[in-house]
mmCIF file of C-alpha atoms in Angstrom:
data_model
loop_
_atom_site.group_PDB
_atom_site.id
_atom_site.type_symbol
_atom_site.label_atom_id
_atom_site.label_comp_id
_atom_site.label_asym_id
_atom_site.label_seq_id
_atom_site.Cartn_x
_atom_site.Cartn_y
_atom_site.Cartn_z
ATOM 1 C CA UNK F 236 -12.316 -23.216 2.688
ATOM 2 C CA UNK F 237 -12.829 -19.221 0.594
ATOM 3 C CA UNK F 238 -13.738 -19.024 -2.599
ATOM 4 C CA UNK F 239 -11.499 -17.733 -4.888
ATOM 5 C CA UNK F 240 -13.507 -13.987 -4.727
ATOM 6 C CA UNK F 241 -13.030 -14.005 -1.147
ATOM 7 C CA UNK F 242 -9.851 -14.455 -0.916
ATOM 8 C CA UNK F 243 -9.414 -11.477 -3.360
ATOM 9 C CA UNK F 244 -11.489 -9.245 -1.718
ATOM 10 C CA UNK F 245 -9.015 -10.255 1.892
ATOM 11 C CA UNK F 246 -5.999 -9.394 -0.785
ATOM 12 C CA UNK F 247 -7.789 -5.863 -1.450
ATOM 13 C CA UNK F 248 -8.376 -5.162 1.832
ATOM 14 C CA UNK F 249 -4.754 -5.250 3.096
ATOM 15 C CA UNK F 250 -3.885 -3.748 -0.223
ATOM 16 C CA UNK F 251 -5.490 -0.750 0.654
ATOM 17 C CA UNK F 252 -4.218 -1.142 4.909
ATOM 18 C CA UNK F 253 -0.321 -1.067 3.950
ATOM 19 C CA UNK F 254 -1.171 1.913 1.031
ATOM 20 C CA UNK F 255 -2.881 3.757 3.852
ATOM 21 C CA UNK F 256 0.341 3.257 6.016
ATOM 22 C CA UNK F 257 1.955 3.521 3.902
ATOM 23 C CA UNK F 258 0.940 7.334 3.258
ATOM 24 C CA UNK F 259 1.269 8.052 6.895
ATOM 25 C CA UNK F 260 4.331 6.657 7.892
ATOM 26 C CA UNK F 261 5.197 9.183 4.782
ATOM 27 C CA UNK F 262 3.392 12.355 5.576
ATOM 28 C CA UNK F 263 4.892 11.954 9.683
ATOM 29 C CA UNK F 264 8.878 11.402 8.654
ATOM 30 C CA UNK F 265 7.972 14.169 6.436
ATOM 31 C CA UNK F 266 6.224 16.211 9.309
ATOM 32 C CA UNK F 267 8.935 15.628 11.852
ATOM 33 C CA UNK F 268 12.047 16.647 11.568
ATOM 34 C CA UNK F 269 14.133 14.240 9.799
ATOM 35 C CA UNK F 270 15.232 11.470 12.014
ATOM 36 C CA UNK F 271 14.415 9.257 9.808
ATOM 37 C CA UNK F 272 16.457 7.812 7.343
ATOM 38 C CA UNK F 273 15.625 8.324 3.511
ATOM 39 C CA UNK F 274 15.848 4.939 2.589
ATOM 40 C CA UNK F 275 12.642 4.390 4.577
ATOM 41 C CA UNK F 276 10.971 7.160 3.260
ATOM 42 C CA UNK F 277 11.309 5.683 -0.305
ATOM 43 C CA UNK F 278 11.209 2.072 1.351
ATOM 44 C CA UNK F 279 7.723 3.378 1.719
ATOM 45 C CA UNK F 280 6.369 4.938 -0.927
ATOM 46 C CA UNK F 281 7.791 1.873 -3.267
ATOM 47 C CA UNK F 282 5.610 -0.007 -1.205
ATOM 48 C CA UNK F 283 2.341 1.840 -2.061
ATOM 49 C CA UNK F 284 3.211 2.257 -5.270
ATOM 50 C CA UNK F 285 2.989 -1.756 -5.529
ATOM 51 C CA UNK F 286 -0.561 -0.966 -4.058
ATOM 52 C CA UNK F 287 -1.293 1.372 -5.657
ATOM 53 C CA UNK F 288 -0.346 -1.380 -9.886
ATOM 54 C CA UNK F 289 -1.325 -4.017 -7.868
ATOM 55 C CA UNK F 290 -4.889 -2.720 -6.725
ATOM 56 C CA UNK F 291 -5.519 -1.099 -10.824
ATOM 57 C CA UNK F 292 -4.098 -4.313 -11.909
ATOM 58 C CA UNK F 293 -7.440 -6.552 -9.384
ATOM 59 C CA UNK F 294 -10.061 -3.982 -10.471
ATOM 60 C CA UNK F 295 -9.462 -3.797 -14.385
ATOM 61 C CA UNK F 296 -8.997 -7.779 -13.859
ATOM 62 C CA UNK F 297 -12.525 -7.473 -12.451
ATOM 63 C CA UNK F 298 -14.355 -5.275 -15.635
#
């Protein structure tokens, strides 16, 4: 069974991946002809924001 620290590390990497994916999706939406809905952009921006906040919280918890 993985330790608590290992689980936090895995969770942190998953957040980083999700953040990068959301940034890339928003970037491609902004560069496209706008056939994506604005709700999708807002949703992805919210997901990225949640990932940033939880990353900051997890890093400050370790200090």
